[in-house]
Coordinates of C-alpha atoms in Angstrom, one line a residue:
X52 CA 10.1 -37.8 -155.1
X53 CA 7.8 -40.3 -155.0
X54 CA 4.4 -40.6 -156.7
X55 CA 1.1 -39.8 -154.7
X56 CA 0.4 -42.7 -154.7
X57 CA 3.3 -44.2 -152.7
X58 CA 3.1 -41.2 -150.7
X59 CA -0.4 -42.4 -149.4
X60 CA 0.8 -46.2 -148.8
X61 CA 3.1 -44.7 -146.5
X62 CA 0.3 -42.8 -144.7
X63 CA -1.7 -45.6 -144.6
X64 CA 1.1 -47.7 -142.3
X65 CA 0.6 -45.1 -139.7
X66 CA -0.8 -46.9 -136.3
X67 CA -3.9 -45.3 -134.9
X68 CA -3.5 -44.1 -131.1
X69 CA -4.4 -46.3 -128.2
X70 CA -8.0 -46.9 -127.6
X71 CA -9.1 -44.9 -124.9
X72 CA -13.3 -45.2 -123.6
X73 CA -15.1 -42.4 -123.9
X74 CA -17.8 -40.8 -122.6
X75 CA -21.1 -40.2 -125.1
X76 CA -21.1 -36.4 -124.8
X77 CA -17.5 -36.9 -126.2
X78 CA -17.6 -39.5 -128.7
X79 CA -19.2 -37.9 -131.7
X80 CA -16.9 -38.2 -134.9
X81 CA -14.5 -40.6 -133.0
X82 CA -13.9 -43.7 -134.4
X83 CA -15.4 -46.9 -132.6
X84 CA -12.0 -49.0 -131.3
X85 CA -13.9 -51.9 -130.8
X86 CA -17.0 -53.4 -131.1
X87 CA -19.5 -52.5 -128.8
X88 CA -22.3 -54.8 -126.9
X89 CA -25.6 -54.0 -125.4
X90 CA -25.7 -53.9 -121.4
X91 CA -29.9 -54.5 -121.9
X92 CA -32.1 -55.2 -124.0
X93 CA -34.4 -52.1 -125.7
X94 CA -37.0 -52.0 -124.8
X95 CA -36.3 -53.7 -121.9
X96 CA -40.1 -55.7 -121.7
X97 CA -43.1 -55.8 -124.1
X98 CA -44.8 -52.2 -124.3
X99 CA -47.2 -50.4 -126.2
X100 CA -46.5 -49.1 -129.6
X101 CA -50.1 -46.4 -129.1
X102 CA -52.4 -44.9 -126.6
X103 CA -55.2 -47.2 -127.1
X104 CA -56.5 -50.2 -124.8
X105 CA -54.6 -53.6 -124.2
X106 CA -57.4 -56.5 -124.5
X107 CA -57.1 -60.1 -125.6
X108 CA -57.3 -60.4 -129.2
X109 CA -59.9 -63.1 -129.7
X110 CA -62.3 -60.6 -127.2
X111 CA -62.5 -58.4 -130.4
X112 CA -61.7 -60.6 -132.8
X113 CA -65.4 -59.9 -135.0
X114 CA -65.5 -56.2 -134.1
X115 CA -66.7 -53.5 -136.4
X116 CA -68.7 -50.2 -137.0
X117 CA -71.9 -52.2 -137.4
X118 CA -71.0 -55.1 -135.0
X119 CA -69.3 -53.5 -131.6
X120 CA -67.8 -55.2 -128.5
X121 CA -68.2 -53.6 -125.3
X122 CA -65.9 -54.1 -122.6
X123 CA -65.2 -52.9 -119.1
X124 CA -61.9 -50.9 -118.3
X125 CA -60.5 -52.2 -115.4
X126 CA -57.4 -49.5 -115.1
X127 CA -54.8 -47.0 -116.9
X128 CA -51.0 -47.7 -117.7
X129 CA -48.7 -45.1 -118.5
X130 CA -45.0 -45.3 -119.8
X131 CA -43.1 -45.9 -116.7
X132 CA -45.9 -47.3 -114.7
X133 CA -45.1 -50.7 -112.9
X134 CA -47.8 -53.1 -114.3
X135 CA -47.5 -55.5 -111.4
X136 CA -51.5 -55.4 -109.9
X137 CA -52.3 -55.1 -113.5
X138 CA -54.0 -58.0 -115.8
X139 CA -55.9 -58.1 -118.3
X140 CA -58.6 -61.2 -117.8
X141 CA -60.6 -62.3 -121.1
X142 CA -63.8 -59.8 -121.3
X143 CA -61.8 -57.0 -120.0
X144 CA -59.6 -54.1 -121.2
X145 CA -57.0 -51.6 -119.5
X146 CA -56.7 -48.2 -120.7
X147 CA -52.8 -47.6 -121.8
X148 CA -50.6 -45.0 -123.3
X149 CA -47.5 -45.2 -125.6
X150 CA -44.6 -46.7 -123.9
X151 CA -46.4 -48.7 -121.2
X152 CA -45.9 -51.8 -120.4
X153 CA -48.2 -54.5 -121.6
X154 CA -50.1 -56.3 -118.7
X155 CA -49.7 -59.7 -118.3
X156 CA -53.2 -61.4 -120.5
X157 CA -53.8 -58.7 -123.1
X158 CA -52.3 -59.8 -126.4
X159 CA -52.6 -57.1 -128.3
X160 CA -53.3 -53.1 -128.2
X161 CA -56.2 -51.8 -130.1
X162 CA -55.6 -47.7 -131.3
X163 CA -57.5 -45.0 -129.6
X164 CA -59.2 -44.0 -132.5
X165 CA -61.5 -47.3 -132.9
X166 CA -63.0 -47.0 -129.2
X167 CA -65.4 -44.8 -127.7
X168 CA -64.6 -43.9 -124.2
X169 CA -68.4 -44.3 -122.1
X170 CA -67.1 -44.4 -118.3
X171 CA -65.6 -47.6 -117.4
X172 CA -66.8 -48.9 -120.4
X173 CA -65.0 -48.5 -123.9
X174 CA -66.9 -49.2 -127.4
X175 CA -64.4 -51.1 -129.7
X176 CA -65.1 -50.7 -133.4
X177 CA -62.0 -52.6 -135.0
X178 CA -60.7 -56.2 -134.6
X179 CA -57.0 -56.7 -133.0
X180 CA -54.9 -59.6 -134.2
X181 CA -52.4 -60.8 -131.9
X182 CA -49.3 -58.5 -131.5
X183 CA -50.9 -55.3 -132.8
X184 CA -49.3 -52.8 -131.4
X185 CA -47.2 -54.4 -129.5
X186 CA -43.0 -53.1 -129.1
X187 CA -41.5 -56.8 -127.8
X188 CA -38.8 -56.9 -125.7
X189 CA -35.7 -56.5 -127.3
X190 CA -37.0 -55.5 -130.9
X191 CA -34.8 -52.6 -131.0
X192 CA -31.8 -53.7 -129.1
X193 CA -31.4 -57.2 -127.4
X194 CA -28.8 -57.7 -124.4
X195 CA -25.5 -58.7 -125.4
X196 CA -26.2 -57.7 -129.6
X197 CA -23.4 -55.8 -131.2
X198 CA -24.8 -52.6 -131.8
X199 CA -21.6 -50.1 -132.7
X200 CA -18.6 -52.4 -134.6
X201 CA -15.1 -51.5 -134.8
X202 CA -14.2 -48.8 -137.5
X203 CA -17.0 -46.9 -137.2
X204 CA -17.4 -43.1 -137.1
X205 CA -19.7 -42.1 -134.5
X206 CA -22.9 -40.0 -135.9
X207 CA -25.4 -38.6 -133.9
X208 CA -27.9 -41.6 -134.3
X209 CA -25.1 -44.0 -133.0
X210 CA -25.0 -42.3 -129.7
X211 CA -28.6 -42.7 -129.6
X212 CA -28.0 -46.4 -130.1
X213 CA -25.5 -46.6 -127.4
X214 CA -27.2 -44.8 -124.8
X215 CA -30.5 -47.2 -125.6
X216 CA -28.5 -50.4 -125.1
X217 CA -27.8 -48.9 -121.7
X218 CA -24.2 -47.9 -122.5
X219 CA -22.7 -44.6 -121.6
X220 CA -19.2 -45.1 -122.6
X221 CA -17.8 -46.5 -126.2
X222 CA -14.1 -47.2 -126.6
X223 CA -12.6 -45.1 -129.7
X224 CA -9.2 -43.7 -130.8
X225 CA -9.0 -40.8 -129.3
X226 CA -8.3 -37.4 -131.1
X227 CA -4.9 -36.7 -132.4
X228 CA -2.9 -33.9 -130.0
X229 CA -1.8 -31.2 -133.9
X230 CA -0.2 -28.2 -133.8
X231 CA -0.1 -26.1 -137.4
X232 CA 3.1 -24.0 -137.2
X233 CA 3.1 -21.1 -140.2
X234 CA 6.7 -20.4 -140.9
X235 CA 7.7 -17.2 -142.3
X236 CA 9.0 -13.3 -141.3
X237 CA 6.5 -11.8 -143.7
X238 CA 3.3 -13.8 -141.8
X239 CA 1.1 -11.5 -139.3
X240 CA -2.0 -13.3 -137.3
X241 CA -5.6 -12.8 -138.7
X242 CA -6.7 -9.5 -137.3
X243 CA -3.4 -7.8 -136.9
X244 CA -2.7 -4.9 -139.4
X245 CA -1.5 -6.5 -143.2
X246 CA 1.5 -3.6 -143.8
X247 CA 3.4 -3.6 -147.4
X248 CA 5.0 -7.0 -147.2
X249 CA 3.3 -8.6 -145.1
X250 CA 0.7 -11.7 -145.3
X251 CA -2.0 -12.7 -143.1
X252 CA -1.1 -16.9 -142.3
X253 CA -4.1 -18.0 -144.1
X254 CA -2.7 -21.4 -144.8
X255 CA -2.8 -21.7 -140.9
X256 CA -6.2 -20.7 -141.0
X257 CA -6.8 -23.0 -143.4
X258 CA -5.4 -25.8 -141.9
X259 CA -6.9 -25.3 -138.1
X260 CA -10.4 -25.0 -139.6
X261 CA -10.2 -28.5 -141.2
X262 CA -8.9 -30.1 -138.3
X263 CA -12.1 -28.4 -136.5
X264 CA -14.1 -30.4 -138.6
X265 CA -12.7 -33.4 -137.5
X266 CA -13.0 -32.6 -133.8
X267 CA -9.6 -31.3 -133.6
X268 CA -8.6 -28.0 -131.9
X269 CA -5.0 -27.3 -133.0
X270 CA -2.7 -25.3 -131.2
X271 CA -1.5 -22.8 -134.1
X272 CA 1.8 -20.8 -133.9
X273 CA 3.7 -18.3 -136.5
X274 CA 7.4 -19.0 -136.5
X275 CA 10.2 -16.4 -138.2
X276 CA 12.7 -16.8 -140.4
X277 CA 15.8 -17.7 -138.1
X278 CA 17.1 -21.0 -138.2
X279 CA 17.9 -21.1 -134.6
X280 CA 14.3 -20.3 -134.0
X281 CA 12.8 -22.2 -135.8
X282 CA 14.8 -25.5 -134.5
X283 CA 13.8 -24.3 -131.0
X284 CA 10.0 -24.2 -131.8
X285 CA 9.8 -27.7 -133.3
X286 CA 11.7 -29.2 -130.7
X287 CA 9.2 -27.6 -127.5
X288 CA 6.0 -28.9 -130.1
X289 CA 6.9 -32.1 -131.0
X290 CA 7.1 -33.2 -127.4
X291 CA 3.7 -31.9 -126.7
X292 CA 1.8 -33.2 -129.5
X293 CA 1.0 -36.1 -131.8
X294 CA 1.2 -35.0 -135.0
X295 CA 2.5 -31.1 -136.3
X296 CA 1.9 -29.7 -139.6
X297 CA 4.0 -27.0 -140.5
X298 CA 3.6 -24.6 -143.9
X299 CA 6.4 -23.0 -145.9
X300 CA 10.1 -23.3 -146.2
X301 CA 10.6 -26.9 -147.8
X302 CA 11.6 -26.0 -150.9
X303 CA 15.5 -24.4 -151.6
X304 CA 15.7 -20.6 -151.0
X305 CA 17.7 -18.4 -148.9
X306 CA 14.8 -18.6 -146.2
X307 CA 13.2 -22.1 -146.9
X308 CA 14.7 -23.3 -143.6
X309 CA 12.0 -25.7 -142.3
X310 CA 13.9 -28.9 -143.3
X311 CA 17.4 -27.6 -142.0
X312 CA 15.8 -27.0 -138.9
X313 CA 13.8 -30.7 -138.6
X314 CA 17.4 -32.2 -139.3
X315 CA 18.7 -30.4 -136.8
X316 CA 16.2 -31.8 -134.2
X317 CA 16.4 -35.7 -135.8
X318 CA 13.2 -35.9 -138.1
X319 CA 13.2 -39.1 -139.8
X320 CA 12.3 -38.5 -143.3
X321 CA 9.8 -40.9 -144.8
X322 CA 9.2 -39.0 -147.9
X323 CA 10.4 -35.9 -149.5
X324 CA 8.7 -34.5 -152.3
X325 CA 5.8 -35.9 -154.3
X326 CA 4.9 -35.7 -157.7
X327 CA 2.2 -33.3 -157.8
X328 CA 1.2 -30.4 -158.6
X329 CA 0.6 -28.3 -156.8
X330 CA 2.0 -29.6 -154.0
X331 CA 5.3 -31.2 -155.0
X332 CA 7.5 -29.9 -151.5
X333 CA 5.7 -31.4 -148.9
X334 CA 7.4 -34.5 -146.8
X335 CA 6.4 -36.7 -144.2
X336 CA 8.3 -37.7 -141.5
X337 CA 9.0 -38.9 -137.8
X338 CA 10.2 -37.5 -134.7
X339 CA 9.9 -40.6 -131.7
X340 CA 6.2 -40.6 -131.8
X341 CA 5.3 -37.7 -133.2
X342 CA 4.3 -37.7 -137.1
X343 CA 5.3 -34.7 -138.7
X344 CA 3.9 -33.2 -142.4
X345 CA 6.4 -30.6 -143.6
X346 CA 3.9 -28.8 -146.2
X347 CA 4.7 -25.7 -149.1
X348 CA 3.7 -22.3 -148.2
X349 CA 2.2 -21.3 -151.9
X350 CA -1.7 -21.7 -150.7
X351 CA -2.6 -24.0 -153.4
X352 CA 0.5 -26.3 -152.9
X353 CA -0.2 -25.9 -149.6
X354 CA -4.1 -26.3 -149.3
X355 CA -3.5 -29.7 -151.8
X356 CA -0.9 -31.4 -150.1
X357 CA -3.4 -30.9 -146.8
X358 CA -6.1 -32.2 -148.4
X359 CA -4.4 -35.2 -149.7
X360 CA -1.9 -35.9 -147.3
X361 CA -1.5 -34.4 -144.3
X362 CA -5.4 -34.4 -143.3
X363 CA -5.7 -38.5 -144.6
X364 CA -2.6 -39.0 -141.9
X365 CA -4.7 -36.9 -139.0
X366 CA -7.5 -39.5 -139.7
X367 CA -5.0 -42.6 -139.9
X368 CA -4.2 -41.5 -136.5
X369 CA -7.9 -41.1 -135.6
X370 CA -8.3 -44.5 -136.6
X371 CA -10.1 -44.2 -139.8
X372 CA -9.7 -46.8 -142.6
X373 CA -11.4 -44.9 -144.9
X374 CA -8.9 -42.4 -144.5
X375 CA -8.7 -40.3 -148.3
X376 CA -10.9 -38.3 -149.7
X377 CA -14.0 -39.5 -151.2
X378 CA -12.7 -40.2 -155.3
X379 CA -14.9 -40.7 -158.3
X380 CA -15.4 -40.1 -161.9
X381 CA -16.8 -37.0 -163.0
X382 CA -17.4 -35.7 -166.6
X383 CA -15.4 -32.7 -167.2
X384 CA -16.4 -30.0 -168.8
X385 CA -13.0 -28.5 -170.7
X386 CA -9.8 -29.7 -172.1
X387 CA -7.4 -30.5 -169.4
X388 CA -3.5 -30.4 -170.2
X389 CA -1.2 -31.9 -167.7
X390 CA 2.7 -33.9 -167.9
X391 CA 2.6 -37.5 -168.3
X392 CA 5.4 -37.8 -165.5
X393 CA 3.3 -35.8 -162.9
X394 CA -0.4 -36.2 -161.1
X395 CA -1.9 -32.7 -162.0
X396 CA -4.5 -31.5 -159.6
X397 CA -6.9 -28.8 -160.9
X398 CA -9.5 -26.9 -158.7
X399 CA -13.1 -27.4 -160.1
X400 CA -16.8 -27.3 -158.7
X401 CA -19.3 -29.9 -159.7
X402 CA -22.9 -30.3 -160.2
X403 CA -25.0 -33.0 -161.7
X404 CA -26.8 -33.1 -165.4
X405 CA -28.4 -35.9 -166.8
X406 CA -27.7 -38.6 -164.5
X407 CA -24.3 -37.5 -165.0
X408 CA -21.7 -35.7 -162.2
X409 CA -20.0 -33.0 -164.1
X410 CA -17.0 -31.0 -162.9
X411 CA -15.8 -27.3 -164.4
X412 CA -12.6 -26.5 -164.0
X413 CA -11.8 -23.1 -162.0
X414 CA -9.0 -21.7 -163.6
X415 CA -10.5 -18.3 -164.3
X416 CA -9.9 -17.2 -160.6
X417 CA -7.6 -15.5 -158.5
X418 CA -6.3 -18.6 -155.7
X419 CA -8.1 -18.1 -152.9
X420 CA -11.3 -17.3 -155.1
X421 CA -10.5 -21.0 -156.4
X422 CA -10.0 -22.5 -153.1
X423 CA -13.0 -21.3 -151.4
X424 CA -15.4 -21.5 -154.7
X425 CA -13.9 -25.7 -155.3
X426 CA -15.5 -29.1 -154.0
X427 CA -13.2 -31.4 -155.6
X428 CA -10.0 -31.9 -156.9
X429 CA -9.7 -33.1 -160.7
X430 CA -6.5 -35.2 -161.2
X431 CA -4.7 -35.9 -165.0
X432 CA -2.5 -39.0 -163.3
X433 CA 0.5 -39.7 -164.3
X434 CA 0.8 -41.4 -167.4
X435 CA -1.7 -39.0 -168.8
X436 CA -1.1 -35.6 -170.4
X437 CA -4.5 -34.8 -171.5
X438 CA -8.2 -35.4 -170.7
X439 CA -10.5 -34.1 -173.5
X440 CA -13.5 -32.1 -173.1
X441 CA -16.7 -34.1 -171.9
X442 CA -14.6 -37.2 -171.1
X443 CA -14.4 -38.3 -167.8
X444 CA -11.8 -37.9 -165.4
X445 CA -11.4 -38.9 -161.7
X446 CA -11.3 -36.0 -159.0
X447 CA -11.3 -35.9 -155.2
X448 CA -14.2 -34.7 -153.5
X449 CA -13.2 -33.2 -150.5
X450 CA -16.0 -29.6 -149.4
X451 CA -18.6 -32.7 -149.0
X452 CA -17.5 -34.8 -146.4
X453 CA -16.9 -32.2 -143.9
X454 CA -20.3 -31.4 -141.8
X455 CA -21.4 -27.6 -141.3
X456 CA -19.6 -26.3 -138.2
X457 CA -18.7 -23.0 -136.4
X458 CA -15.1 -22.7 -136.5
X459 CA -13.6 -22.2 -133.1
X460 CA -11.4 -19.1 -132.5
X461 CA -7.5 -20.4 -133.3
X462 CA -5.9 -21.5 -130.2
X463 CA -2.5 -20.2 -130.2
X464 CA 0.9 -21.5 -129.0
X465 CA 3.1 -19.2 -127.7

């Protein structure tokens, strides 16, 4: 049995999947695998930041409401127009719209609110210094500039930046193929009748939903408690996925057959059992190129092991360098008791008071209610038996990492 820190050390050694070039439309949430450089400058030319008039600054240097300047208007330019044939000679102006190319000879753009048009003449009541309201070529992005660095988790605004830089693809670590296998003859699919002695496969639902927040649609399967049945399913699944998560069957009961089935199909154990409570039965292994996380079947144990072990493993395959949940200090509202040779995790809910992050343990709720209400796991680390009320502790933040997304239907692997 190893410590949580040692388990994380093993997970950190997992390698990312080989990079691929991905269209921008599919890159959201993926991790950039190499620096991306702009193919073009943005804007590609000097352009106008305002609707107004392209002018020579010195022509209107003294313009004011009490001393207006009148200039002839020699043309109109809008965004997308070719500025060939347009020029601003001294003593003239060109009507210009936002995004239109700055015509040769112009040194500034005067905003429309400081001008009054009368036919082909414009009366100007303010000055415009050289460069006023002009967006210079390459001022947003310069051709050849690194616009996205390796290791960046791609957000919507990153996609806009890449598009502005003239790119339609980005090299990313691909999303891993993941399967979630819930084991147990008592389990039924969500939506099926839960008769006496049966249980809905809630662990599978939670794991699939957590993976969905990472952009991964997992294959899901329920496998009954027969050793040959488990062995056959696991052998077929590991050939189809990059990572397999199993739920249940990791302890020493008569029906805890998952680990025996894994041994039969040649899993190399990386670690088995971690000094955390709940979640101690977790195992990490490898079968060929496929990573396997065997998680306990009890809901809190499964959930904690999923959050602190299996999902970090998934994020490592995705190329994350910051693959663990955020860990921060919190002020606890109640005394917490653990044991010195163990890392205890307690579900909690945070709020903010007087500039402090305060975590209230959720110990008077049912298991599923606490799991649903919590946004942190408060840690009582090895070597600490007690955390006093109103003292600082560390907590793993998990719900706040996830975007609000619609969860796709489960994708059964039959």
